[in-house]
Coordinates of C-alpha atoms and ligand atoms in Angstrom, one line a residue:
M1 CA 6.2 -38.8 31.9
A2 CA 7.8 -35.7 30.4
K3 CA 9.9 -35.5 27.2
F4 CA 13.4 -34.1 27.4
I5 CA 15.2 -31.5 25.3
F6 CA 18.9 -30.9 25.9
V7 CA 20.6 -27.8 24.8
S8 CA 24.4 -27.8 24.5
G9 CA 26.8 -25.1 23.2
G10 CA 29.9 -25.1 21.1
V11 CA 32.6 -22.9 19.6
T12 CA 32.4 -20.2 22.4
S13 CA 30.6 -19.2 25.5
S14 CA 28.1 -16.2 25.5
L15 CA 26.2 -17.4 22.5
G16 CA 23.0 -17.0 24.4
K17 CA 22.2 -20.5 25.2
G18 CA 19.9 -19.4 27.9
I19 CA 17.9 -17.1 25.7
I20 CA 17.5 -19.7 23.0
S21 CA 16.4 -22.3 25.6
A22 CA 14.0 -19.8 27.1
S23 CA 12.6 -18.8 23.7
L24 CA 12.0 -22.5 22.7
A25 CA 10.2 -23.0 26.1
K26 CA 8.1 -20.0 25.5
L27 CA 7.1 -21.2 22.1
L28 CA 6.1 -24.6 23.4
Q29 CA 4.3 -23.1 26.4
A30 CA 2.5 -20.8 23.9
R31 CA 1.3 -23.9 22.1
G32 CA -0.4 -25.1 25.4
L33 CA 2.4 -27.5 26.6
R34 CA 3.6 -27.4 30.3
V35 CA 7.2 -26.6 30.0
T36 CA 10.1 -26.0 32.5
I37 CA 13.8 -25.3 32.0
Q38 CA 16.8 -26.3 34.2
K39 CA 20.4 -25.5 33.9
F40 CA 23.3 -27.7 34.7
D41 CA 26.6 -25.9 35.4
P42 CA 29.9 -27.7 35.1
Y43 CA 31.7 -25.6 37.9
I44 CA 32.6 -27.1 41.3
N45 CA 31.0 -24.4 43.5
V46 CA 27.9 -25.9 45.1
D47 CA 26.0 -22.8 43.9
P48 CA 26.9 -19.4 42.5
G49 CA 26.0 -17.7 45.8
T50 CA 29.6 -17.3 46.8
L51 CA 30.8 -16.1 43.4
N52 CA 31.4 -12.5 42.9
P53 CA 29.7 -10.6 40.0
Y54 CA 33.0 -10.5 38.1
E55 CA 33.0 -14.3 37.9
H56 CA 29.4 -15.0 37.4
G57 CA 27.1 -11.9 36.9
E58 CA 24.1 -11.6 39.1
C59 CA 23.2 -14.4 41.5
Y60 CA 19.5 -15.1 40.9
V61 CA 17.3 -16.1 43.8
T62 CA 14.3 -18.4 43.5
E63 CA 11.1 -18.5 45.6
D64 CA 12.5 -21.5 47.7
G65 CA 15.7 -19.5 48.5
A66 CA 18.1 -21.1 46.0
E67 CA 21.0 -19.1 44.9
T68 CA 21.2 -19.8 41.2
D69 CA 22.5 -18.9 37.8
L70 CA 21.3 -15.8 36.2
D71 CA 19.7 -17.9 33.2
L72 CA 17.0 -18.9 35.7
G73 CA 15.9 -15.3 35.7
H74 CA 15.5 -15.4 31.9
Y75 CA 13.5 -18.6 32.2
E76 CA 11.1 -17.0 34.8
R77 CA 10.9 -13.7 32.8
F78 CA 10.0 -15.5 29.6
L79 CA 7.7 -18.2 31.0
N80 CA 6.2 -16.3 33.8
I81 CA 6.6 -19.4 36.1
F82 CA 8.6 -19.9 39.2
T83 CA 11.8 -22.1 39.2
S84 CA 13.3 -23.7 42.2
Q85 CA 16.5 -25.3 43.6
A86 CA 15.8 -28.4 41.3
N87 CA 16.2 -26.0 38.3
N88 CA 19.9 -25.4 38.8
V89 CA 22.4 -28.1 39.5
T90 CA 26.3 -27.7 39.5
T91 CA 29.1 -30.3 39.4
G92 CA 29.7 -29.3 43.1
R93 CA 26.2 -30.3 44.1
I94 CA 26.4 -33.5 42.2
Y95 CA 29.7 -34.5 43.8
Q96 CA 28.5 -33.4 47.2
T97 CA 25.5 -35.8 47.0
V98 CA 27.7 -38.7 45.7
I99 CA 30.3 -38.1 48.4
N100 CA 27.8 -37.8 51.2
K101 CA 26.2 -41.1 49.9
E102 CA 29.7 -42.8 50.0
R103 CA 30.3 -41.7 53.5
E104 CA 26.9 -43.1 54.5
G105 CA 28.0 -46.3 53.0
A106 CA 25.6 -46.4 50.2
F107 CA 28.2 -47.8 47.7
L108 CA 29.8 -50.2 50.4
G109 CA 32.5 -52.3 48.8
K110 CA 32.4 -50.5 45.4
T111 CA 34.9 -48.1 43.9
V112 CA 33.0 -44.7 43.3
Q113 CA 33.6 -43.4 39.8
V114 CA 32.6 -40.7 37.4
V115 CA 30.9 -43.3 35.3
P116 CA 28.5 -44.7 36.6
H117 CA 28.2 -42.9 39.9
I118 CA 28.5 -39.2 39.0
T119 CA 26.6 -39.7 35.7
D120 CA 23.8 -41.6 37.5
E121 CA 23.4 -38.8 39.9
I122 CA 23.5 -36.2 36.9
K123 CA 20.8 -38.3 35.1
R124 CA 18.6 -38.6 38.2
R125 CA 18.6 -34.8 38.6
M126 CA 18.0 -34.3 34.8
K127 CA 14.9 -36.5 35.2
L128 CA 13.7 -35.2 38.5
L129 CA 11.5 -32.3 37.2
G130 CA 10.0 -34.9 34.7
N131 CA 7.9 -36.3 37.6
E132 CA 6.3 -32.7 38.3
G133 CA 3.6 -32.9 35.7
F134 CA 5.5 -31.1 32.9
D135 CA 5.1 -32.2 29.2
I136 CA 8.6 -31.0 28.4
V137 CA 11.7 -30.5 30.4
I138 CA 14.4 -28.4 28.7
T139 CA 17.9 -28.9 30.1
E140 CA 20.6 -26.3 29.3
I141 CA 24.1 -27.7 29.8
G142 CA 26.4 -24.8 30.8
G143 CA 29.8 -24.4 29.4
T144 CA 31.1 -25.3 26.0
V145 CA 31.3 -28.8 24.4
G146 CA 35.0 -29.8 24.6
D147 CA 35.5 -28.5 28.1
I148 CA 36.9 -31.0 30.5
E149 CA 34.4 -30.2 33.1
S150 CA 31.3 -30.6 30.7
L151 CA 32.3 -34.2 29.9
P152 CA 30.2 -36.0 32.5
F153 CA 27.2 -33.9 31.5
V154 CA 27.6 -34.8 27.9
E155 CA 28.1 -38.5 28.8
A156 CA 24.9 -38.4 30.9
V157 CA 22.9 -37.1 27.9
R158 CA 24.5 -39.8 25.8
Q159 CA 23.3 -42.5 28.2
L160 CA 19.8 -41.0 28.5
Q161 CA 19.5 -41.0 24.7
W162 CA 19.7 -44.8 24.9
E163 CA 17.7 -45.3 28.1
L164 CA 14.7 -43.1 27.2
P165 CA 12.2 -44.0 24.4
E166 CA 13.6 -42.6 21.2
D167 CA 11.1 -39.9 20.7
D168 CA 11.3 -38.8 24.3
C169 CA 14.6 -36.9 24.0
L170 CA 16.3 -34.6 21.6
V171 CA 19.5 -32.6 21.5
V172 CA 19.7 -29.0 20.2
H173 CA 23.3 -27.7 19.7
L174 CA 24.0 -24.0 19.6
T175 CA 27.0 -22.9 17.7
L176 CA 28.6 -19.8 16.1
V177 CA 28.8 -19.1 12.4
P178 CA 31.2 -16.1 12.3
Y179 CA 31.4 -13.6 9.5
L180 CA 34.9 -12.9 8.2
K181 CA 35.1 -9.4 7.1
A182 CA 38.2 -9.8 5.0
A183 CA 36.8 -12.8 3.2
K184 CA 33.3 -11.3 3.1
E185 CA 32.0 -14.7 4.1
L186 CA 30.2 -16.7 6.8
K187 CA 32.3 -19.6 7.9
T188 CA 30.7 -22.9 8.8
K189 CA 34.0 -24.7 9.9
P190 CA 33.7 -23.8 13.6
T191 CA 30.2 -25.3 13.6
Q192 CA 31.5 -28.5 11.8
H193 CA 34.2 -28.9 14.3
S194 CA 32.0 -28.3 17.3
V195 CA 29.4 -30.9 16.1
K196 CA 32.2 -33.3 15.4
L197 CA 33.5 -32.9 19.0
L198 CA 30.0 -33.6 20.4
S199 CA 29.6 -36.7 18.1
E200 CA 33.0 -37.9 19.3
N201 CA 31.5 -37.9 22.8
G202 CA 28.6 -40.1 21.5
V203 CA 25.9 -37.4 21.3
H204 CA 24.5 -36.5 17.9
P205 CA 22.5 -33.3 17.8
D206 CA 19.0 -33.4 16.2
I207 CA 19.0 -29.6 15.7
I208 CA 21.8 -27.0 15.1
V209 CA 21.1 -23.5 16.0
C210 CA 23.5 -21.1 14.5
R211 CA 24.3 -17.8 16.0
T212 CA 25.2 -15.3 13.2
E213 CA 25.5 -11.7 12.4
R214 CA 24.3 -12.2 8.8
P215 CA 21.4 -14.3 7.4
L216 CA 22.2 -17.8 6.5
S217 CA 21.6 -18.5 2.9
P218 CA 19.9 -21.8 1.9
E219 CA 23.1 -23.0 0.4
L220 CA 25.0 -22.4 3.7
K221 CA 22.2 -24.2 5.6
R222 CA 22.5 -27.1 3.1
K223 CA 26.3 -27.2 3.7
I224 CA 26.0 -27.3 7.5
A225 CA 23.2 -30.0 7.2
L226 CA 25.5 -32.0 4.9
F227 CA 28.6 -31.8 7.0
C228 CA 26.8 -32.0 10.4
N229 CA 24.6 -34.9 9.5
V230 CA 21.3 -33.4 10.2
K231 CA 18.2 -32.3 7.9
Q232 CA 18.3 -29.0 6.4
E233 CA 15.2 -28.0 8.1
A234 CA 17.0 -28.6 11.4
V235 CA 19.7 -26.0 10.8
I236 CA 18.2 -22.9 12.4
E237 CA 19.4 -19.3 12.0
A238 CA 19.6 -17.3 15.1
A239 CA 20.5 -13.8 13.9
D240 CA 21.4 -11.0 16.3
A241 CA 18.2 -9.4 17.6
S242 CA 17.6 -5.8 18.7
T243 CA 16.2 -7.2 22.0
I244 CA 16.2 -10.7 23.7
Y245 CA 12.5 -10.6 23.7
E246 CA 12.4 -10.8 19.8
V247 CA 14.1 -14.2 19.8
P248 CA 11.0 -16.3 20.6
L249 CA 9.4 -14.8 17.4
A250 CA 12.6 -15.3 15.3
M251 CA 12.7 -18.9 16.5
M252 CA 9.0 -19.3 15.5
R253 CA 9.8 -18.0 12.0
E254 CA 12.5 -20.6 11.8
K255 CA 10.1 -23.2 13.0
L256 CA 12.3 -24.4 15.8
D257 CA 9.3 -25.4 17.9
V258 CA 7.7 -27.3 15.1
I259 CA 10.7 -29.3 14.4
C260 CA 11.1 -30.2 18.0
L261 CA 7.5 -31.3 18.3
K262 CA 7.8 -33.5 15.2
K263 CA 11.0 -35.1 16.5
L264 CA 9.4 -35.7 19.9
N265 CA 6.3 -37.1 18.2
I266 CA 3.9 -34.7 19.9
S267 CA 0.9 -34.1 17.6
Q268 CA -1.3 -32.4 20.0
F269 CA -0.6 -28.7 20.2
N270 CA -2.3 -25.4 19.5
E271 CA -1.3 -22.4 17.4
P272 CA 1.0 -20.4 19.5
E273 CA -0.8 -17.9 21.7
L274 CA 1.6 -14.9 21.9
G275 CA -0.8 -12.0 21.9
L276 CA 0.5 -10.5 25.2
W277 CA 4.1 -11.1 24.2
K278 CA 3.6 -9.2 20.9
E279 CA 1.8 -6.4 22.6
F280 CA 4.7 -5.9 25.0
L281 CA 7.1 -6.0 22.1
D282 CA 5.2 -3.3 20.2
K283 CA 5.2 -1.0 23.2
L284 CA 8.9 -1.7 23.7
K285 CA 9.8 -0.9 20.2
Y286 CA 7.6 2.3 19.8
P287 CA 7.9 4.3 23.1
K288 CA 6.1 7.6 23.3
S289 CA 8.5 9.1 25.7
K290 CA 11.9 8.6 27.4
V291 CA 13.4 8.9 30.8
N292 CA 16.9 8.8 32.1
I293 CA 17.4 6.6 35.2
G294 CA 20.7 6.6 37.0
L295 CA 21.8 3.1 38.2
I296 CA 24.2 3.4 41.0
G297 CA 26.4 0.4 41.8
K298 CA 30.0 -0.7 42.0
Y299 CA 29.8 -3.3 39.2
I300 CA 28.5 -0.8 36.6
E301 CA 30.9 -2.0 33.9
L302 CA 29.6 -5.5 34.0
Q303 CA 26.6 -6.1 31.9
D304 CA 25.4 -9.1 33.9
A305 CA 25.8 -7.9 37.4
Y306 CA 22.4 -6.1 37.5
K307 CA 20.7 -8.3 34.9
S308 CA 17.3 -8.6 36.6
I309 CA 17.2 -4.9 37.4
L310 CA 17.9 -3.9 33.7
E311 CA 15.3 -6.4 32.5
A312 CA 12.7 -5.1 35.0
F313 CA 13.3 -1.6 33.6
V314 CA 12.5 -3.0 30.2
H315 CA 9.3 -4.5 31.3
A316 CA 8.3 -1.4 33.3
G317 CA 9.3 0.9 30.5
A318 CA 7.1 -1.0 28.0
M319 CA 4.2 -0.8 30.4
N320 CA 4.6 3.0 30.5
E321 CA 5.3 3.1 26.7
C322 CA 8.5 4.8 27.7
K323 CA 12.1 4.2 26.7
V324 CA 14.2 3.8 29.9
E325 CA 17.7 5.0 29.2
V326 CA 19.9 3.5 32.0
V327 CA 22.8 5.8 32.9
N328 CA 25.4 3.8 34.7
I329 CA 27.1 5.6 37.5
H330 CA 29.9 4.2 39.4
S331 CA 29.4 4.7 43.1
E332 CA 33.0 4.9 43.9
F333 CA 33.4 8.1 41.9
I334 CA 30.5 10.1 43.3
T335 CA 31.6 12.9 45.6
A336 CA 29.8 15.9 47.2
E337 CA 31.4 18.1 44.6
N338 CA 30.4 16.2 41.5
V339 CA 27.1 14.7 42.6
A340 CA 25.0 17.6 41.1
E341 CA 26.7 17.3 37.7
K342 CA 26.2 13.5 37.6
M343 CA 22.5 13.6 38.7
E344 CA 21.5 16.7 36.7
S345 CA 20.1 15.0 33.6
L346 CA 18.4 12.1 35.6
D347 CA 14.6 11.5 36.0
G348 CA 15.1 8.9 38.6
L349 CA 17.8 7.2 40.7
L350 CA 18.1 3.5 41.6
V351 CA 20.7 2.5 44.1
A352 CA 21.6 -1.1 43.6
P353 CA 22.1 -4.1 45.9
G354 CA 25.7 -5.0 47.0
F355 CA 28.0 -6.2 49.6
G356 CA 31.0 -4.6 51.3
H357 CA 32.3 -1.1 51.8
R358 CA 33.5 -0.2 48.3
G359 CA 31.5 2.7 46.9
I360 CA 29.4 3.1 49.9
E361 CA 29.9 6.9 50.6
G362 CA 29.1 7.5 46.9
K363 CA 25.8 5.8 47.2
I364 CA 24.9 7.7 50.4
I365 CA 25.8 11.0 48.6
A366 CA 23.5 10.0 45.7
V367 CA 20.6 9.2 48.0
Q368 CA 20.9 12.6 49.8
Y369 CA 20.8 14.4 46.4
A370 CA 17.6 12.4 45.4
R371 CA 15.9 13.1 48.7
E372 CA 16.7 16.9 48.8
H373 CA 16.0 17.4 45.1
K374 CA 12.8 15.3 45.1
L375 CA 14.2 13.1 42.4
P376 CA 12.3 9.8 42.2
F377 CA 14.3 7.3 44.3
F378 CA 14.3 3.5 44.5
G379 CA 16.7 1.7 46.7
I380 CA 17.0 -2.0 46.6
C381 CA 18.5 -4.0 49.5
L382 CA 21.9 -2.4 50.1
G383 CA 20.3 0.6 48.3
M384 CA 17.6 0.7 50.9
Q385 CA 20.1 0.4 53.7
M386 CA 21.9 3.4 52.3
S387 CA 18.8 5.5 52.3
V388 CA 18.4 4.6 56.0
I389 CA 21.9 5.7 56.8
E390 CA 21.7 8.8 54.8
Y391 CA 18.5 9.8 56.6
A392 CA 20.1 9.0 60.0
R393 CA 23.2 11.1 59.3
H394 CA 21.6 14.1 57.6
V395 CA 18.2 14.4 59.0
L396 CA 18.3 12.9 62.4
G397 CA 21.8 14.3 62.9
L398 CA 23.4 10.9 64.0
E399 CA 26.9 11.6 62.9
G400 CA 28.8 8.5 61.6
A401 CA 25.6 6.4 61.5
H402 CA 26.3 3.3 59.6
S403 CA 25.8 -0.3 58.9
T404 CA 27.8 -2.7 61.0
E405 CA 28.7 -4.5 57.7
M406 CA 30.9 -1.4 56.9
N407 CA 31.8 -0.2 60.3
A408 CA 31.4 -2.7 63.1
D409 CA 32.3 0.1 65.8
T410 CA 29.8 2.8 64.6
N411 CA 28.1 4.7 67.4
H412 CA 24.8 4.5 65.5
P413 CA 24.4 1.1 63.9
V414 CA 21.1 2.0 62.1
I415 CA 21.6 -1.1 60.0
D416 CA 22.7 -4.2 62.0
L417 CA 23.4 -7.9 61.6
M418 CA 20.1 -9.9 61.9
E419 CA 19.9 -11.8 65.1
E420 CA 19.8 -15.2 63.5
Q421 CA 22.9 -14.3 61.5
K422 CA 25.1 -13.7 64.5
K423 CA 25.9 -17.3 65.1
I424 CA 26.4 -18.2 61.4
T425 CA 30.1 -18.6 60.3
S426 CA 29.8 -20.6 57.1
K427 CA 29.2 -18.4 54.0
G428 CA 27.5 -20.7 51.4
G429 CA 23.6 -20.5 51.3
T430 CA 23.3 -18.9 54.8
M431 CA 21.8 -15.6 54.2
R432 CA 18.2 -14.8 54.6
L433 CA 17.1 -16.2 51.3
G434 CA 13.9 -16.6 49.4
T435 CA 10.4 -15.5 49.7
Y436 CA 8.9 -13.9 52.9
V437 CA 5.6 -12.3 53.6
C438 CA 5.4 -8.5 54.1
E439 CA 2.6 -6.5 55.6
I440 CA 2.0 -3.2 54.1
E441 CA 0.5 -0.1 55.9
E442 CA -2.8 1.0 54.4
G443 CA -2.6 4.4 52.7
S444 CA 1.2 4.2 52.1
L445 CA 3.0 4.7 48.8
A446 CA 3.8 0.9 48.9
H447 CA 0.0 0.3 49.4
R448 CA -0.7 2.5 46.3
I449 CA 2.0 0.6 44.4
Y450 CA 0.9 -3.0 45.2
G451 CA -2.8 -2.4 45.7
S452 CA -2.6 -4.9 48.6
T453 CA -1.6 -5.0 52.2
K454 CA 0.1 -8.5 52.0
I455 CA 2.7 -9.2 49.5
N456 CA 5.5 -11.9 49.2
E457 CA 9.0 -10.9 48.0
R458 CA 12.4 -12.6 47.7
H459 CA 15.4 -11.8 49.9
R460 CA 19.1 -12.2 50.0
H461 CA 20.8 -10.4 52.8
R462 CA 22.3 -10.6 56.3
W463 CA 21.8 -7.1 57.7
E464 CA 18.6 -5.3 58.6
F465 CA 17.0 -2.1 59.7
N466 CA 17.7 -1.7 63.4
N467 CA 14.4 -1.2 65.0
H468 CA 15.9 0.6 67.9
Y469 CA 15.9 3.6 65.6
L470 CA 12.4 3.1 64.2
K471 CA 10.5 5.6 66.4
A472 CA 12.9 8.5 65.7
M473 CA 12.9 7.9 62.0
E474 CA 9.2 7.6 61.7
K475 CA 8.7 10.7 63.7
S476 CA 10.8 12.7 61.5
G477 CA 9.3 11.3 58.3
L478 CA 11.1 8.2 57.1
K479 CA 8.3 5.7 57.5
A480 CA 8.5 1.9 57.6
S481 CA 5.5 1.0 55.6
G482 CA 6.1 -2.6 55.2
K483 CA 7.2 -5.3 57.8
N484 CA 7.5 -8.9 58.2
P485 CA 4.5 -9.9 60.5
E486 CA 6.5 -12.3 62.5
S487 CA 9.9 -10.9 63.0
E488 CA 8.8 -7.2 62.7
L489 CA 11.8 -6.8 60.3
V490 CA 11.4 -3.6 58.3
E491 CA 11.0 -4.5 54.6
I492 CA 10.0 -1.1 53.1
V493 CA 10.9 2.5 53.9
E494 CA 9.4 5.5 52.3
L495 CA 9.5 9.4 52.7
N496 CA 6.4 11.3 53.5
D497 CA 7.3 14.6 51.9
H498 CA 8.7 13.3 48.6
P499 CA 6.9 12.4 45.3
F500 CA 8.5 9.0 45.0
F501 CA 11.0 7.7 47.6
I502 CA 11.0 4.0 48.4
G503 CA 13.6 1.6 49.7
V504 CA 12.9 -2.1 49.9
Q505 CA 15.0 -4.7 51.7
Y506 CA 14.0 -7.4 49.3
H507 CA 14.6 -7.9 45.5
P508 CA 11.6 -7.0 43.5
E509 CA 13.6 -7.2 40.3
L510 CA 13.6 -11.0 40.6
K511 CA 9.9 -11.2 40.2
S512 CA 9.5 -8.9 37.2
T513 CA 8.3 -10.8 34.1
V514 CA 7.2 -9.7 30.5
E515 CA 3.6 -10.7 31.3
N516 CA 3.7 -9.4 34.9
P517 CA 6.1 -6.3 35.2
H518 CA 6.9 -5.5 38.8
P519 CA 4.6 -2.8 40.3
I520 CA 7.4 -0.9 42.0
F521 CA 9.4 -0.6 38.7
V522 CA 6.2 0.3 36.8
H523 CA 5.3 3.1 39.3
F524 CA 9.0 4.3 39.6
I525 CA 9.0 4.8 35.8
K526 CA 5.8 6.6 36.0
A527 CA 7.2 9.0 38.7
A528 CA 10.2 9.5 36.5
K529 CA 8.0 10.4 33.6
D530 CA 6.2 12.9 35.7
F531 CA 9.4 14.3 37.0
A532 CA 10.7 14.5 33.4
E533 CA 7.6 16.4 32.2
K534 CA 7.9 18.9 35.0
S535 CA 11.5 19.6 34.4
T536 CA 11.4 19.8 30.6
S537 CA 11.1 23.5 30.7
V538 CA 14.3 23.9 32.7
R539 CA 16.4 21.4 31.0
N540 CA 17.2 20.4 27.5
P541 CA 13.9 19.2 26.0
A542 CA 15.7 17.0 23.5
L543 CA 16.9 14.9 26.5
H544 CA 13.7 14.5 28.3
G545 CA 10.0 13.8 28.1
E546 CA 8.4 13.7 24.8
M547 CA 10.3 11.9 22.0
I548 CA 11.1 14.2 19.1
Ligands
LIG601 N1 25.1 -6.4 52.1 C1 23.7 -6.2 52.5 C2 23.2 -7.4 53.5 O1 23.8 -8.4 53.4 C3 22.8 -6.0 51.4 C4 22.7 -7.3 50.5 C5 22.1 -7.0 49.2 O2 22.1 -5.9 48.8 N2 21.6 -8.1 48.6 O3 22.3 -7.1 54.2

């Protein structure tokens, strides 16, 4: 039976509960324990699949096709393991299960209530992964303590603390210790209040992790320990880090893992094995060169909308010992007149995934520029579909070629709704989701990248390459180098006469981890480095190639 660590948050959101949870998990994993993390989100949507990025950032898709919170991406990137549907639970899903049971008659005669029925279902799901052979299950509770919607989750933790053996369960509470410039002081009051609020709900934290911009002095730690009723060693400083990948090491210095192990009464563990992690960090911190990569999307102003893509660039950059400077370019504002000016300083171009027609023409113009100027190009999902449309319009001369997602009446539907999608009307969880096999043509760019002819990648889409146009495309040079062996669905397109031009219908960014950077990203950055080297003579050398 596994032991359970619960991570709650107080004072404000965005304190980095996901990163702290993932870092703790990493340290415990590095000590030889089998660890997994799950997230419980208090909102009523059944999953974040129907939320737009303004609401919820990126929607992360797991191998088994669950549309989940972006924190699961952090868990996978840190731990190098796969998560699943069971790792992300929302209030909506809990209620849905309970209400379905009620309709089946499972509670016949009884009044169905938040306590015990909703809390029982929360507890059941909190313990579920405990039966999967893990030593430790870390559960991150979304939201902030004190929110009305978080209450049933906190109540479930309170009950579990009594039901589980004492040393099988502990609570870590993450708070903020703000620095007041005018007073020149760090303030502990918000932390005291937040711990008080948690305690009023019957849950007392064993460990308090304090997000702070300045180091916490021993006196300050003593003060927090005194007022919040924990040992001083259990007050952990979580100072701002230059990269999220530093946080596990910072938590190790603060002995967060050791304190957890002590409290959980686990005495069998090794010294942490973090060799690969440190090697990665060194490469990340001391790059030998730099490339500028244009990221074209319509949610460019949102940090979280393209989270996995940005992290995949970090992994691939480190692998290439190259700093990847991401230049955010809003697709809505790209025109034929300004495209050259916007692309001039780039060494590579990534056209992002997306939905709907906003910014579409800008994406097509950008692809055309990359194709014609031999700028390394990487299109993901909608980005791949745009490369097909661009090729159809400008090389095959199919005027007005489009995706039926944006223009249902186009004369040339080169991207069309998948057959099995045509009868689907309900929106939640109904896209082509999760992992599918793709067979790669020998000798292709994709084959060189993957070093294999059979791969598995994750999907989230409704539209696809229209195979009616395949022959004409291939004849003139846009090759379908990867296909699903059963459905013949085109998964990868690439250009013959271009140094690096690849579009993929799936989402490779979801499978890039620190210890396993995704090969397409790695090769894309390599191609951008080559491009930068070639063009240094014609452009400002201070911007490209060698770091000076
Ligand atoms: N909107 C496109 C589709 O559904 C692309 C989706 C995506 O980029 N994830 O096919």
